[in-house]
Amino acid sequence: PTVIFQLPDGTERKVTAASGTVLMQAAVSNGVQGIVAECGGNASCATCHVYVDAARSELVGGPNDVEDEMLDFTAAERRPTSRLSCQVELSDALDGLVVHVPEEQV
Ligand code: FES
């Protein structure tokens, strides 16, 4: 699937990754700015925070309990569409997904 990252400066980055790839990994391995991912994907740093585009957020689904707690520690404000990108697995159903990268991660 292809994911479109909308960056805080208004630019966007299109990234294509295999189904099953974790969203954070797709961003980091393609050098998408603004996804820090300090803990390497363990849902314990909240520096991989993204806002899933509202149109698809239901399809992406919500956080589990561990992620939900961690989302209270994001640097940028938490919103209903907030997710930790290391906890989102890409699938073909999510092709064309738009995610917004917040202004700050730490
Ligand atoms: Fe640390 Fe996602 S990479 S919470």
PDB file of N, CA and C in Angstrom, residues 42-90:
ATOM      1  N   ASN A  42       8.336   0.020  20.381  1.00  0.00           N
ATOM      2  CA  ASN A  42       7.794  -0.722  21.526  1.00  0.00           C
ATOM      3  C   ASN A  42       6.617  -0.049  22.218  1.00  0.00           C
ATOM      4  N   ALA A  43       6.037   0.951  21.606  1.00  0.00           N
ATOM      5  CA  ALA A  43       4.926   1.684  22.214  1.00  0.00           C
ATOM      6  C   ALA A  43       5.314   2.255  23.573  1.00  0.00           C
ATOM      7  N   SER A  44       6.564   2.693  23.708  1.00  0.00           N
ATOM      8  CA  SER A  44       6.991   3.218  25.004  1.00  0.00           C
ATOM      9  C   SER A  44       7.680   4.585  24.925  1.00  0.00           C
ATOM     10  N   CYS A  45       7.582   5.277  23.785  1.00  0.00           N
ATOM     11  CA  CYS A  45       8.229   6.591  23.730  1.00  0.00           C
ATOM     12  C   CYS A  45       7.297   7.699  23.233  1.00  0.00           C
ATOM     13  N   ALA A  46       6.289   7.345  22.472  1.00  0.00           N
ATOM     14  CA  ALA A  46       5.318   8.308  21.928  1.00  0.00           C
ATOM     15  C   ALA A  46       5.929   9.334  20.975  1.00  0.00           C
ATOM     16  N   THR A  47       7.128   9.038  20.429  1.00  0.00           N
ATOM     17  CA  THR A  47       7.736   9.966  19.468  1.00  0.00           C
ATOM     18  C   THR A  47       7.508   9.519  18.013  1.00  0.00           C
ATOM     19  N   CYS A  48       6.568   8.614  17.846  1.00  0.00           N
ATOM     20  CA  CYS A  48       6.191   8.205  16.487  1.00  0.00           C
ATOM     21  C   CYS A  48       4.727   8.565  16.249  1.00  0.00           C
ATOM     22  N   HIS A  49       4.266   9.534  17.028  1.00  0.00           N
ATOM     23  CA  HIS A  49       2.861   9.977  17.019  1.00  0.00           C
ATOM     24  C   HIS A  49       2.443  10.508  15.637  1.00  0.00           C
ATOM     25  N   VAL A  50       1.290  10.083  15.184  1.00  0.00           N
ATOM     26  CA  VAL A  50       0.702  10.639  13.956  1.00  0.00           C
ATOM     27  C   VAL A  50      -0.806  10.834  14.165  1.00  0.00           C
ATOM     28  N   TYR A  51      -1.368  11.682  13.310  1.00  0.00           N
ATOM     29  CA  TYR A  51      -2.821  11.812  13.234  1.00  0.00           C
ATOM     30  C   TYR A  51      -3.271  11.124  11.958  1.00  0.00           C
ATOM     31  N   VAL A  52      -4.109  10.123  12.110  1.00  0.00           N
ATOM     32  CA  VAL A  52      -4.652   9.430  10.948  1.00  0.00           C
ATOM     33  C   VAL A  52      -5.752  10.305  10.348  1.00  0.00           C
ATOM     34  N   ASP A  53      -5.771  10.409   9.036  1.00  0.00           N
ATOM     35  CA  ASP A  53      -6.806  11.214   8.403  1.00  0.00           C
ATOM     36  C   ASP A  53      -8.191  10.708   8.822  1.00  0.00           C
ATOM     37  N   ALA A  54      -9.055  11.643   9.186  1.00  0.00           N
ATOM     38  CA  ALA A  54     -10.354  11.285   9.756  1.00  0.00           C
ATOM     39  C   ALA A  54     -11.151  10.334   8.877  1.00  0.00           C
ATOM     40  N   ALA A  55     -11.032  10.489   7.566  1.00  0.00           N
ATOM     41  CA  ALA A  55     -11.821   9.681   6.636  1.00  0.00           C
ATOM     42  C   ALA A  55     -11.524   8.187   6.772  1.00  0.00           C
ATOM     43  N   ARG A  56     -10.305   7.851   7.193  1.00  0.00           N
ATOM     44  CA  ARG A  56      -9.920   6.446   7.261  1.00  0.00           C
ATOM     45  C   ARG A  56      -9.677   5.977   8.683  1.00  0.00           C
ATOM     46  N   SER A  57      -9.885   6.837   9.657  1.00  0.00           N
ATOM     47  CA  SER A  57      -9.433   6.468  11.001  1.00  0.00           C
ATOM     48  C   SER A  57     -10.212   5.281  11.560  1.00  0.00           C
ATOM     49  N   GLU A  58     -11.455   5.136  11.130  1.00  0.00           N
ATOM     50  CA  GLU A  58     -12.235   3.996  11.608  1.00  0.00           C
ATOM     51  C   GLU A  58     -11.656   2.687  11.078  1.00  0.00           C
ATOM     52  N   LEU A  59     -11.237   2.730   9.823  1.00  0.00           N
ATOM     53  CA  LEU A  59     -10.653   1.547   9.194  1.00  0.00           C
ATOM     54  C   LEU A  59      -9.323   1.188   9.861  1.00  0.00           C
ATOM     55  N   VAL A  60      -8.558   2.205  10.210  1.00  0.00           N
ATOM     56  CA  VAL A  60      -7.281   1.971  10.888  1.00  0.00           C
ATOM     57  C   VAL A  60      -7.522   1.397  12.277  1.00  0.00           C
ATOM     58  N   GLY A  61      -8.563   1.868  12.921  1.00  0.00           N
ATOM     59  CA  GLY A  61      -8.902   1.361  14.241  1.00  0.00           C
ATOM     60  C   GLY A  61      -8.239   2.173  15.338  1.00  0.00           C
ATOM     61  N   GLY A  62      -8.574   1.820  16.578  1.00  0.00           N
ATOM     62  CA  GLY A  62      -8.057   2.562  17.721  1.00  0.00           C
ATOM     63  C   GLY A  62      -6.894   1.850  18.380  1.00  0.00           C
ATOM     64  N   PRO A  63      -6.311   2.507  19.365  1.00  0.00           N
ATOM     65  CA  PRO A  63      -5.168   1.934  20.079  1.00  0.00           C
ATOM     66  C   PRO A  63      -5.578   0.850  21.058  1.00  0.00           C
ATOM     67  N   ASN A  64      -4.672  -0.074  21.365  1.00  0.00           N
ATOM     68  CA  ASN A  64      -4.911  -1.004  22.473  1.00  0.00           C
ATOM     69  C   ASN A  64      -4.584  -0.277  23.787  1.00  0.00           C
ATOM     70  N   ASP A  65      -4.723  -0.955  24.910  1.00  0.00           N
ATOM     71  CA  ASP A  65      -4.583  -0.284  26.207  1.00  0.00           C
ATOM     72  C   ASP A  65      -3.203   0.319  26.432  1.00  0.00           C
ATOM     73  N   VAL A  66      -2.174  -0.413  26.047  1.00  0.00           N
ATOM     74  CA  VAL A  66      -0.797   0.073  26.246  1.00  0.00           C
ATOM     75  C   VAL A  66      -0.572   1.344  25.420  1.00  0.00           C
ATOM     76  N   GLU A  67      -0.963   1.284  24.167  1.00  0.00           N
ATOM     77  CA  GLU A  67      -0.805   2.451  23.301  1.00  0.00           C
ATOM     78  C   GLU A  67      -1.660   3.616  23.799  1.00  0.00           C
ATOM     79  N   ASP A  68      -2.844   3.298  24.237  1.00  0.00           N
ATOM     80  CA  ASP A  68      -3.759   4.326  24.720  1.00  0.00           C
ATOM     81  C   ASP A  68      -3.132   5.120  25.873  1.00  0.00           C
ATOM     82  N   GLU A  69      -2.487   4.420  26.779  1.00  0.00           N
ATOM     83  CA  GLU A  69      -1.825   5.094  27.897  1.00  0.00           C
ATOM     84  C   GLU A  69      -0.679   5.961  27.418  1.00  0.00           C
ATOM     85  N   MET A  70       0.090   5.421  26.484  1.00  0.00           N
ATOM     86  CA  MET A  70       1.263   6.138  25.955  1.00  0.00           C
ATOM     87  C   MET A  70       0.842   7.396  25.197  1.00  0.00           C
ATOM     88  N   LEU A  71      -0.318   7.341  24.594  1.00  0.00           N
ATOM     89  CA  LEU A  71      -0.806   8.496  23.819  1.00  0.00           C
ATOM     90  C   LEU A  71      -1.073   9.713  24.708  1.00  0.00           C
ATOM     91  N   ASP A  72      -1.124   9.490  26.013  1.00  0.00           N
ATOM     92  CA  ASP A  72      -1.267  10.632  26.921  1.00  0.00           C
ATOM     93  C   ASP A  72       0.052  11.378  27.111  1.00  0.00           C
ATOM     94  N   PHE A  73       1.131  10.851  26.526  1.00  0.00           N
ATOM     95  CA  PHE A  73       2.447  11.475  26.698  1.00  0.00           C
ATOM     96  C   PHE A  73       3.023  12.019  25.394  1.00  0.00           C
ATOM     97  N   THR A  74       2.184  12.235  24.413  1.00  0.00           N
ATOM     98  CA  THR A  74       2.684  12.787  23.154  1.00  0.00           C
ATOM     99  C   THR A  74       3.070  14.254  23.347  1.00  0.00           C
ATOM    100  N   ALA A  75       4.077  14.707  22.596  1.00  0.00           N
ATOM    101  CA  ALA A  75       4.517  16.102  22.703  1.00  0.00           C
ATOM    102  C   ALA A  75       3.465  17.043  22.110  1.00  0.00           C
ATOM    103  N   ALA A  76       2.920  16.663  20.982  1.00  0.00           N
ATOM    104  CA  ALA A  76       1.846  17.447  20.371  1.00  0.00           C
ATOM    105  C   ALA A  76       0.523  16.980  20.969  1.00  0.00           C
ATOM    106  N   GLU A  77      -0.485  17.835  20.915  1.00  0.00           N
ATOM    107  CA  GLU A  77      -1.760  17.484  21.551  1.00  0.00           C
ATOM    108  C   GLU A  77      -2.330  16.171  21.009  1.00  0.00           C
ATOM    109  N   ARG A  78      -2.935  15.436  21.920  1.00  0.00           N
ATOM    110  CA  ARG A  78      -3.617  14.209  21.514  1.00  0.00           C
ATOM    111  C   ARG A  78      -4.965  14.562  20.922  1.00  0.00           C
ATOM    112  N   ARG A  79      -5.306  13.906  19.830  1.00  0.00           N
ATOM    113  CA  ARG A  79      -6.624  14.091  19.206  1.00  0.00           C
ATOM    114  C   ARG A  79      -7.293  12.728  19.057  1.00  0.00           C
ATOM    115  N   PRO A  80      -8.601  12.730  18.733  1.00  0.00           N
ATOM    116  CA  PRO A  80      -9.293  11.439  18.587  1.00  0.00           C
ATOM    117  C   PRO A  80      -8.647  10.535  17.530  1.00  0.00           C
ATOM    118  N   THR A  81      -7.959  11.125  16.563  1.00  0.00           N
ATOM    119  CA  THR A  81      -7.348  10.330  15.496  1.00  0.00           C
ATOM    120  C   THR A  81      -5.879  10.025  15.763  1.00  0.00           C
ATOM    121  N   SER A  82      -5.398  10.338  16.954  1.00  0.00           N
ATOM    122  CA  SER A  82      -3.994  10.079  17.288  1.00  0.00           C
ATOM    123  C   SER A  82      -3.700   8.586  17.340  1.00  0.00           C
ATOM    124  N   ARG A  83      -2.572   8.195  16.758  1.00  0.00           N
ATOM    125  CA  ARG A  83      -2.063   6.831  16.887  1.00  0.00           C
ATOM    126  C   ARG A  83      -0.552   6.882  16.999  1.00  0.00           C
ATOM    127  N   LEU A  84       0.010   5.841  17.600  1.00  0.00           N
ATOM    128  CA  LEU A  84       1.454   5.658  17.535  1.00  0.00           C
ATOM    129  C   LEU A  84       1.708   4.850  16.271  1.00  0.00           C
ATOM    130  N   SER A  85       2.514   5.424  15.381  1.00  0.00           N
ATOM    131  CA  SER A  85       2.660   4.776  14.068  1.00  0.00           C
ATOM    132  C   SER A  85       3.339   3.418  14.161  1.00  0.00           C
ATOM    133  N   CYS A  86       4.030   3.141  15.274  1.00  0.00           N
ATOM    134  CA  CYS A  86       4.666   1.824  15.405  1.00  0.00           C
ATOM    135  C   CYS A  86       3.647   0.748  15.748  1.00  0.00           C
ATOM    136  N   GLN A  87       2.412   1.140  15.996  1.00  0.00           N
ATOM    137  CA  GLN A  87       1.379   0.168  16.354  1.00  0.00           C
ATOM    138  C   GLN A  87       0.332   0.024  15.243  1.00  0.00           C
ATOM    139  N   VAL A  88       0.629   0.582  14.093  1.00  0.00           N
ATOM    140  CA  VAL A  88      -0.311   0.498  12.963  1.00  0.00           C
ATOM    141  C   VAL A  88       0.325  -0.356  11.872  1.00  0.00           C
ATOM    142  N   GLU A  89      -0.339  -1.438  11.539  1.00  0.00           N
ATOM    143  CA  GLU A  89       0.171  -2.308  10.485  1.00  0.00           C
ATOM    144  C   GLU A  89      -0.537  -1.988   9.178  1.00  0.00           C
ATOM    145  N   LEU A  90       0.255  -1.851   8.133  1.00  0.00           N
ATOM    146  CA  LEU A  90      -0.331  -1.511   6.833  1.00  0.00           C
ATOM    147  C   LEU A  90      -0.910  -2.740   6.160  1.00  0.00           C
TER     148      LEU A  90
END
